[in-house]
PDB file of C-alpha atoms in Angstrom:
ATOM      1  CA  UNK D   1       6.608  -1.252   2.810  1.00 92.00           C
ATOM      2  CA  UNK D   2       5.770   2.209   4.079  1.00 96.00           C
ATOM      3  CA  UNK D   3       4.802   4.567   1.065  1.00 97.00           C
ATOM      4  CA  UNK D   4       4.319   8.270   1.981  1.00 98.00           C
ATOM      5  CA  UNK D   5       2.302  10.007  -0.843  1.00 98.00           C
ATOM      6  CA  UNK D   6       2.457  13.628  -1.114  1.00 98.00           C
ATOM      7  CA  UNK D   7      -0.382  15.608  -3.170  1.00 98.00           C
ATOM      8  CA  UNK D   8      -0.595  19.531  -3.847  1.00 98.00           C
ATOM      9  CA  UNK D   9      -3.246  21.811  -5.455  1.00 96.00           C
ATOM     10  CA  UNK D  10      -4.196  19.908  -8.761  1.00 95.00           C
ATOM     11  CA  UNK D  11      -7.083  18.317  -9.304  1.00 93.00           C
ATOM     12  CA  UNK D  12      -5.131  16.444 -12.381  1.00 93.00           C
ATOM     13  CA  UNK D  13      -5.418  12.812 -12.105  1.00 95.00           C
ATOM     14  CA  UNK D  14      -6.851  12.722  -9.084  1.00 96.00           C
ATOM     15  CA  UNK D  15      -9.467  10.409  -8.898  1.00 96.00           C
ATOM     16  CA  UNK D  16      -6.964   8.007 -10.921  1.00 97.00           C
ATOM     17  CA  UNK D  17      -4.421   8.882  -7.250  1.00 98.00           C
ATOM     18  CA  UNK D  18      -7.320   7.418  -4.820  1.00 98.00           C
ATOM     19  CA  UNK D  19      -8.123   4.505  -6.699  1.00 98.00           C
ATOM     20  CA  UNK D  20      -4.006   3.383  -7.267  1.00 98.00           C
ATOM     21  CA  UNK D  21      -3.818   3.879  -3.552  1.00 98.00           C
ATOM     22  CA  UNK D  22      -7.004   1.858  -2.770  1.00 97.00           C
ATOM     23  CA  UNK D  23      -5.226  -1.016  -5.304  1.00 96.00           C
ATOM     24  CA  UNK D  24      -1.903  -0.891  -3.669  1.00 95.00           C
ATOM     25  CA  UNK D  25      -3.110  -1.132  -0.217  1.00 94.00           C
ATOM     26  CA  UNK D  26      -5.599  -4.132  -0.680  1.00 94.00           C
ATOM     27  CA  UNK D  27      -3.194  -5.739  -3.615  1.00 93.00           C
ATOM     28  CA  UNK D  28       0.201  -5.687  -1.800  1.00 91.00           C
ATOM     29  CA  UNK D  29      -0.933  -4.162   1.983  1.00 88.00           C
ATOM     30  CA  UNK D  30       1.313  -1.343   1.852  1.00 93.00           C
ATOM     31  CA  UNK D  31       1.486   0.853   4.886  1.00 96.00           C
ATOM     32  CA  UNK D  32       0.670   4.517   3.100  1.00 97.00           C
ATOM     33  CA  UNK D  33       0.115   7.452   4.634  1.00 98.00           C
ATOM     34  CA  UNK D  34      -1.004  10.650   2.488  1.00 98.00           C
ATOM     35  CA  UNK D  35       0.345  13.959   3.104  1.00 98.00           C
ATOM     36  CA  UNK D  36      -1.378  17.352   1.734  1.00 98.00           C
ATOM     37  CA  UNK D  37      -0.570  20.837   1.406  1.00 98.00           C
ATOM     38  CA  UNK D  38      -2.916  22.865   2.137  1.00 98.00           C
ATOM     39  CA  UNK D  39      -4.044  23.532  -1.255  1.00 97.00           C
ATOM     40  CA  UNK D  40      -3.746  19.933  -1.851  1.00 98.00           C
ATOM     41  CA  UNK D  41      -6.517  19.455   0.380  1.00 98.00           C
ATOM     42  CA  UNK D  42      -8.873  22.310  -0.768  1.00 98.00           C
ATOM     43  CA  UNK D  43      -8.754  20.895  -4.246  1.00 97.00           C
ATOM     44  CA  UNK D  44      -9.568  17.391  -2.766  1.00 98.00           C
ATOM     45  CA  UNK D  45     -12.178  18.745  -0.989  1.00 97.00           C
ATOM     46  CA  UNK D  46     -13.288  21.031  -4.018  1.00 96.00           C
ATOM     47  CA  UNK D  47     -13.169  18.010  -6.365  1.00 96.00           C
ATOM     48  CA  UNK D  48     -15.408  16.719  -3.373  1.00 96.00           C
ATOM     49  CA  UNK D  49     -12.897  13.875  -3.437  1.00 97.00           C
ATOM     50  CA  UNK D  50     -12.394  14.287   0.413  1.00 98.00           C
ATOM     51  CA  UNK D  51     -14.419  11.149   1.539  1.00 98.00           C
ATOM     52  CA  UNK D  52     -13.202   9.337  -1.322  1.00 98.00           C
ATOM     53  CA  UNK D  53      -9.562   9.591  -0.266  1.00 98.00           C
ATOM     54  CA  UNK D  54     -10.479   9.180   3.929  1.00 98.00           C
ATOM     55  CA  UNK D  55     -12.581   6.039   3.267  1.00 98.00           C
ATOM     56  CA  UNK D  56      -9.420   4.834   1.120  1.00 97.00           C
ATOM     57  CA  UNK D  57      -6.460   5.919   3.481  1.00 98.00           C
ATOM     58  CA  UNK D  58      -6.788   5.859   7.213  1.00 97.00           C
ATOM     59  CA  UNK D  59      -3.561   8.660   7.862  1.00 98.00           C
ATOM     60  CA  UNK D  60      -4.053  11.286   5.795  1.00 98.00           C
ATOM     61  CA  UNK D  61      -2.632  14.612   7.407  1.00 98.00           C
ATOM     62  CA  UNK D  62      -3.067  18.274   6.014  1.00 98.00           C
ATOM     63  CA  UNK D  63      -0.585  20.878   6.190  1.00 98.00           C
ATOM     64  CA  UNK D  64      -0.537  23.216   8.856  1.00 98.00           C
ATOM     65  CA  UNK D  65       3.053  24.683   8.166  1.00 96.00           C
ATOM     66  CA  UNK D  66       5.661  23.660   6.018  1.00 95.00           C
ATOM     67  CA  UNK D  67       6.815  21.348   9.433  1.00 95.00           C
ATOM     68  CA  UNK D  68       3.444  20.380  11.059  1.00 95.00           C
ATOM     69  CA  UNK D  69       2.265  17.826  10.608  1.00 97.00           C
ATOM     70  CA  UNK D  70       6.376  16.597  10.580  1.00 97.00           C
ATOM     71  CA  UNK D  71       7.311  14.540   8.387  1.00 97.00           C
ATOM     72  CA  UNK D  72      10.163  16.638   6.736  1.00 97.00           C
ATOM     73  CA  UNK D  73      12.684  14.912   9.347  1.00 96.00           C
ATOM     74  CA  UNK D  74      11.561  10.954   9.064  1.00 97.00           C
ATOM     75  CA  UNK D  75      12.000  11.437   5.293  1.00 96.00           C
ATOM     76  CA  UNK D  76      15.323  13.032   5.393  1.00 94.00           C
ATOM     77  CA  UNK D  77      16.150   9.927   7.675  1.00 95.00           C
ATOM     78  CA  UNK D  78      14.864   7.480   5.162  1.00 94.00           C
ATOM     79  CA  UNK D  79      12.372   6.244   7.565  1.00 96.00           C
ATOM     80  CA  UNK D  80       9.939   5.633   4.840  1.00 97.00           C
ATOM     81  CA  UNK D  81      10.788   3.101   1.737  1.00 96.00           C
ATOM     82  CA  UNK D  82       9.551   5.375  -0.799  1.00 97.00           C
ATOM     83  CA  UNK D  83       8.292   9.276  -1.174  1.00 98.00           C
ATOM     84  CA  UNK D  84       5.929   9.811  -3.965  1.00 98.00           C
ATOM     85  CA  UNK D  85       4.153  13.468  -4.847  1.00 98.00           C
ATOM     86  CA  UNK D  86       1.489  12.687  -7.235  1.00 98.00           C
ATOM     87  CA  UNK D  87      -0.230  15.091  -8.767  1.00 97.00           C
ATOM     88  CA  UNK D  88       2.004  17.875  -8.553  1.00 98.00           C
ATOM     89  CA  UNK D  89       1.290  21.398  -9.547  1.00 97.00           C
ATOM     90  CA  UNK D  90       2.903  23.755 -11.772  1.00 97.00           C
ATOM     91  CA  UNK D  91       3.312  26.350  -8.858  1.00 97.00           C
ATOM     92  CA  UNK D  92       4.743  23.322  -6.632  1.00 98.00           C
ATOM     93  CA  UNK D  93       7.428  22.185  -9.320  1.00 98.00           C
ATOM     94  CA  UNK D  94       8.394  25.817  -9.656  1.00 98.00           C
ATOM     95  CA  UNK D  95       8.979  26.538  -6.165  1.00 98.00           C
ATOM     96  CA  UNK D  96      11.235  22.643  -6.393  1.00 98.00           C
ATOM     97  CA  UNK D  97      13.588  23.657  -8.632  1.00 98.00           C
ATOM     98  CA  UNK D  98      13.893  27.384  -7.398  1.00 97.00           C
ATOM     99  CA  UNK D  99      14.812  25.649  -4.016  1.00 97.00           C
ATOM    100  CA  UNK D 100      11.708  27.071  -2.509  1.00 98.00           C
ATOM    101  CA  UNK D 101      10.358  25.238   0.886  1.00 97.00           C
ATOM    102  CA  UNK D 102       7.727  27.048   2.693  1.00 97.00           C
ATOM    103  CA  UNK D 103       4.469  24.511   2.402  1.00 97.00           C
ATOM    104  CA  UNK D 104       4.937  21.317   3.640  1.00 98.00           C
ATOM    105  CA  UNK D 105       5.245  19.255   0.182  1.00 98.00           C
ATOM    106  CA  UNK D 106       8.152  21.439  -0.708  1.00 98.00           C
ATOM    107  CA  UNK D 107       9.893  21.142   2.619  1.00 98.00           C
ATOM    108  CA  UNK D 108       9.847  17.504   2.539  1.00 98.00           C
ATOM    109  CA  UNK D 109      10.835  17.283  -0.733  1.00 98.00           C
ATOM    110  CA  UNK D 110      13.947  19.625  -0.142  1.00 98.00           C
ATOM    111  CA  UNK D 111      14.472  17.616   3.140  1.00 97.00           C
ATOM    112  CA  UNK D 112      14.258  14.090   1.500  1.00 97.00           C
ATOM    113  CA  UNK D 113      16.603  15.286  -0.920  1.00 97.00           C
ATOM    114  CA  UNK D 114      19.177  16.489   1.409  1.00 96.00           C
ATOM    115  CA  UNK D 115      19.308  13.478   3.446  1.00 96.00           C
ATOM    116  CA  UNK D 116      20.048  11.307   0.033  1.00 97.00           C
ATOM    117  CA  UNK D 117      16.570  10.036  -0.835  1.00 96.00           C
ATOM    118  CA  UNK D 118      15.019   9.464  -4.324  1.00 97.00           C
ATOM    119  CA  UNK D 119      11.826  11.523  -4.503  1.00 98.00           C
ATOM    120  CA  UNK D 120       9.358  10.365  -7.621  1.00 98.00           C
ATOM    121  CA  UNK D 121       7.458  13.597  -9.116  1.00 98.00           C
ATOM    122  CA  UNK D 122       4.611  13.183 -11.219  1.00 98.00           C
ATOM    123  CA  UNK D 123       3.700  16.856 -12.533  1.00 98.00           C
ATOM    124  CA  UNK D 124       0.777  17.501 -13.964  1.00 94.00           C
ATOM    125  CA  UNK D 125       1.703  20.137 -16.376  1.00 93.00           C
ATOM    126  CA  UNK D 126       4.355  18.544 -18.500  1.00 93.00           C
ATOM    127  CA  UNK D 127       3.152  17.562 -22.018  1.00 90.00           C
ATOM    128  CA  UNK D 128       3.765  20.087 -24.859  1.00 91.00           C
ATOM    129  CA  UNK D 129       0.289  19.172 -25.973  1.00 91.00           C
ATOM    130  CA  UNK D 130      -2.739  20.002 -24.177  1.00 90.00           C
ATOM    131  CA  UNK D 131      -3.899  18.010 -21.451  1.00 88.00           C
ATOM    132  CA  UNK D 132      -7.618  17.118 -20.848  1.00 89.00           C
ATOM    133  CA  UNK D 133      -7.918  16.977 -17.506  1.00 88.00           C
ATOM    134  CA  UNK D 134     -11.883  16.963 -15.390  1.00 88.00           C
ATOM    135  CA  UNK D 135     -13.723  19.898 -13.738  1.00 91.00           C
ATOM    136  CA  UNK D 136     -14.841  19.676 -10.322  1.00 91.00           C
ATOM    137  CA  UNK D 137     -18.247  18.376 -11.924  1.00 92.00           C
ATOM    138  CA  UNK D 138     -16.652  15.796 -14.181  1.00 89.00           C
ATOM    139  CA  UNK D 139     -17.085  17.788 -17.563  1.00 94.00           C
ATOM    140  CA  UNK D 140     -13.706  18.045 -18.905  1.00 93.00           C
ATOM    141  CA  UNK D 141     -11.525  20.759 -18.799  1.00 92.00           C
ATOM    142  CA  UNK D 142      -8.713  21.243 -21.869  1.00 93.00           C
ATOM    143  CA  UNK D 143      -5.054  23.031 -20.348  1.00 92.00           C
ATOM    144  CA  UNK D 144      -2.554  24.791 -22.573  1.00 93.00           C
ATOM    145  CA  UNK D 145       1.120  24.283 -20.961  1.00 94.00           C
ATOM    146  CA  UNK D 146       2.325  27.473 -20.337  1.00 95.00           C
ATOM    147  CA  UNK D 147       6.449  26.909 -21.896  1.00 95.00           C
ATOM    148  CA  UNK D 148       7.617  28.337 -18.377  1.00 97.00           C
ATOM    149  CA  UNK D 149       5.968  25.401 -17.395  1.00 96.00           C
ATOM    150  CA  UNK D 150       7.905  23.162 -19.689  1.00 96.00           C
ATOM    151  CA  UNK D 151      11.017  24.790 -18.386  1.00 97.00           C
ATOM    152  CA  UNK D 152      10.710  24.214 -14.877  1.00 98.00           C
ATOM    153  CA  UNK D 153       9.956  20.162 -15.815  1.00 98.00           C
ATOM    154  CA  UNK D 154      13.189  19.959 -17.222  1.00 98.00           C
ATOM    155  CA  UNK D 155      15.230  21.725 -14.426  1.00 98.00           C
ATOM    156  CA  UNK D 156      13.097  19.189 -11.995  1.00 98.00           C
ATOM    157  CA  UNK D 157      14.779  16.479 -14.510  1.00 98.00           C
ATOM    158  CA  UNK D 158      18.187  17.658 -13.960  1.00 98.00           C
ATOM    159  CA  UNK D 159      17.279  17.585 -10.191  1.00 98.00           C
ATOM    160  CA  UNK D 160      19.774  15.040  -8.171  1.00 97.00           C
ATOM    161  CA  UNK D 161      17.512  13.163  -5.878  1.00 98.00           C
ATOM    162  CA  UNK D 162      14.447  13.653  -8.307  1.00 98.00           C
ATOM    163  CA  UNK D 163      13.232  11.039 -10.505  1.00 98.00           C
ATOM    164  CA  UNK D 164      10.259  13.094 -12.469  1.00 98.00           C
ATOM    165  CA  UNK D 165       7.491  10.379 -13.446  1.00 98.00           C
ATOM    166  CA  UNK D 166       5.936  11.178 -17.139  1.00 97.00           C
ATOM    167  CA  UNK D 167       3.427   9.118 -17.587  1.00 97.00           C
ATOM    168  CA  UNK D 168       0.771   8.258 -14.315  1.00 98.00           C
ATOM    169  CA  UNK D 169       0.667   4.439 -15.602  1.00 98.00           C
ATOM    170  CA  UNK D 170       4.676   4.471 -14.873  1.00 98.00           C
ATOM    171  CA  UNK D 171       3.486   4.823 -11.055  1.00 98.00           C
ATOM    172  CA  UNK D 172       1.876   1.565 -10.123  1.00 97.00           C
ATOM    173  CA  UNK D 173       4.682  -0.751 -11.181  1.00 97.00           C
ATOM    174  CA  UNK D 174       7.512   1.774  -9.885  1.00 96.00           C
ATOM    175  CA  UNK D 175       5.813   0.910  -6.474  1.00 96.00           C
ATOM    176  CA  UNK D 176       5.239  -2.335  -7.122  1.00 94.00           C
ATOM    177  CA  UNK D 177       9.311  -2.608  -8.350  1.00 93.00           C
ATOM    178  CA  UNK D 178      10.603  -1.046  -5.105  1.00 90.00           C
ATOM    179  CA  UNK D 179       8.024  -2.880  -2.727  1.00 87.00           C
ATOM    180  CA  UNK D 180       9.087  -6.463  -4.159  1.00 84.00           C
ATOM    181  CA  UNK D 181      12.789  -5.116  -3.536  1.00 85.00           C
ATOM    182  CA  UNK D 182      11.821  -4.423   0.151  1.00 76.00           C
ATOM    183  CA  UNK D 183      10.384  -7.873   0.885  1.00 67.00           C
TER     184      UNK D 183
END
C-alpha cells in the first residue's frame, strides 16, 4: 500500500504522527512517504522532531513551492492508495475550504480532490473545549479554539472529497481498513 502523509505547521500531536508511522511501516510494511509544507517542517524541526521523523521515514520531502517537490499530479491520478494530512493547522484548513492552494499541502489537497480522491483531514483545532497540546520543551501548552476555527471545521465537513478525522485514534485503523482492502 503506498500511504502519502501530508503534515503542516502544528506541532499538535506530533510526536503521536512519528510513532503511528514508525507502527504502520514495521506492523503492515506500508510504502509511506511524508510530505511537508514548509512550515510543517520548521515546526518539526522546532519541536526538534526532525531526526525523529528521518530515522522513521526514509522519503520525506519539504516544500519548495506549492508544486515542487510534485506530488500534486500523482495524487490527482490516484497513484497513491491513500492521502492523509495529519496534523493540520487552523491556517491550513482555512485556506481548504476557501479553495486556497498556494503551499504545497493545499495544492495537493485541491488536486486530489479534483481528480476524485478521498483526502482524510485530521485538524488540530476542532474541539469546542480546550485542547492540551505540548510546547517545544514538552511542558504543556492549553489552546482556546478560536469559533472561526470551529467554522471552518465544519465547511471542511461539508467538503466532497474530504473525510475530516476527529479523533487521532480514528487514524490507525482507517489505514489499517483501507490497506487490508488493497491486499
Amino acid at each position: 500500500m503506498k500511504l502519502i502523509w501530508g503534515m503542516t505547521g502544528t506541532g499538535y500531536v506530533l510526536q503521536e504522527s512519528i510513532d503511528l508511522m514508525k507502527e504502520l511501516q514495521e506492523e503492515f510494511n506500508i510504502d509511506l512517504t511524508v510530505i511537508l509544507s514548509k512550515e510543517g517542517a520548521a515546526v518539526v524541526k522546532w519541536y526538534k522532531k526532525w531526526l525523529a521523523l528521518i530515522e522513521v521515514v526514509k522519503k520525506v520531502k519539504i516544500e519548495k513551492t506549492p508544486n515542487i517537490p510534485f506530488y500534486a499530479g500523482p495524487l490527482q491520478l490516484g497513484n497513491y492508495d491513500m492521502f492523509l494530512v495529519c496534523p493540520v493547522s487552523a491556517n491550513s484548513v482555512a485556506k481548504i475550504v476557501y479553495g486556497i492552494a498556494d503551499s504545497l499541502i493545499t495544492n495537493c489537497i485541491a488536486q486530489a480532490i479534483k481528480g476524485g480522491q478521498i483526502v482524510y483531514i485530521f485538524p488540530s483545532d476542532q474541539d469546542i473545549e480546550p485542547i492540551v497540546t505540548s510546547r517545544p520543551d514538552g511542558s504543556p501548552l492549553v489552546l482556546k479554539i478560536r469559533d472561526i476555527e470551529l467554522e471552518n471545521i465544519e465547511r471542511l465537513k461539508r467538503m466532497e472529497g474530504v473525510l475530516v478525522i476527529s479523533d487521532f485514534a480514528e487514524i490507525k485503523p482507517l489505514i489499517i481498513e483501507k490497506f487490508l482492502s488493497e491486499t
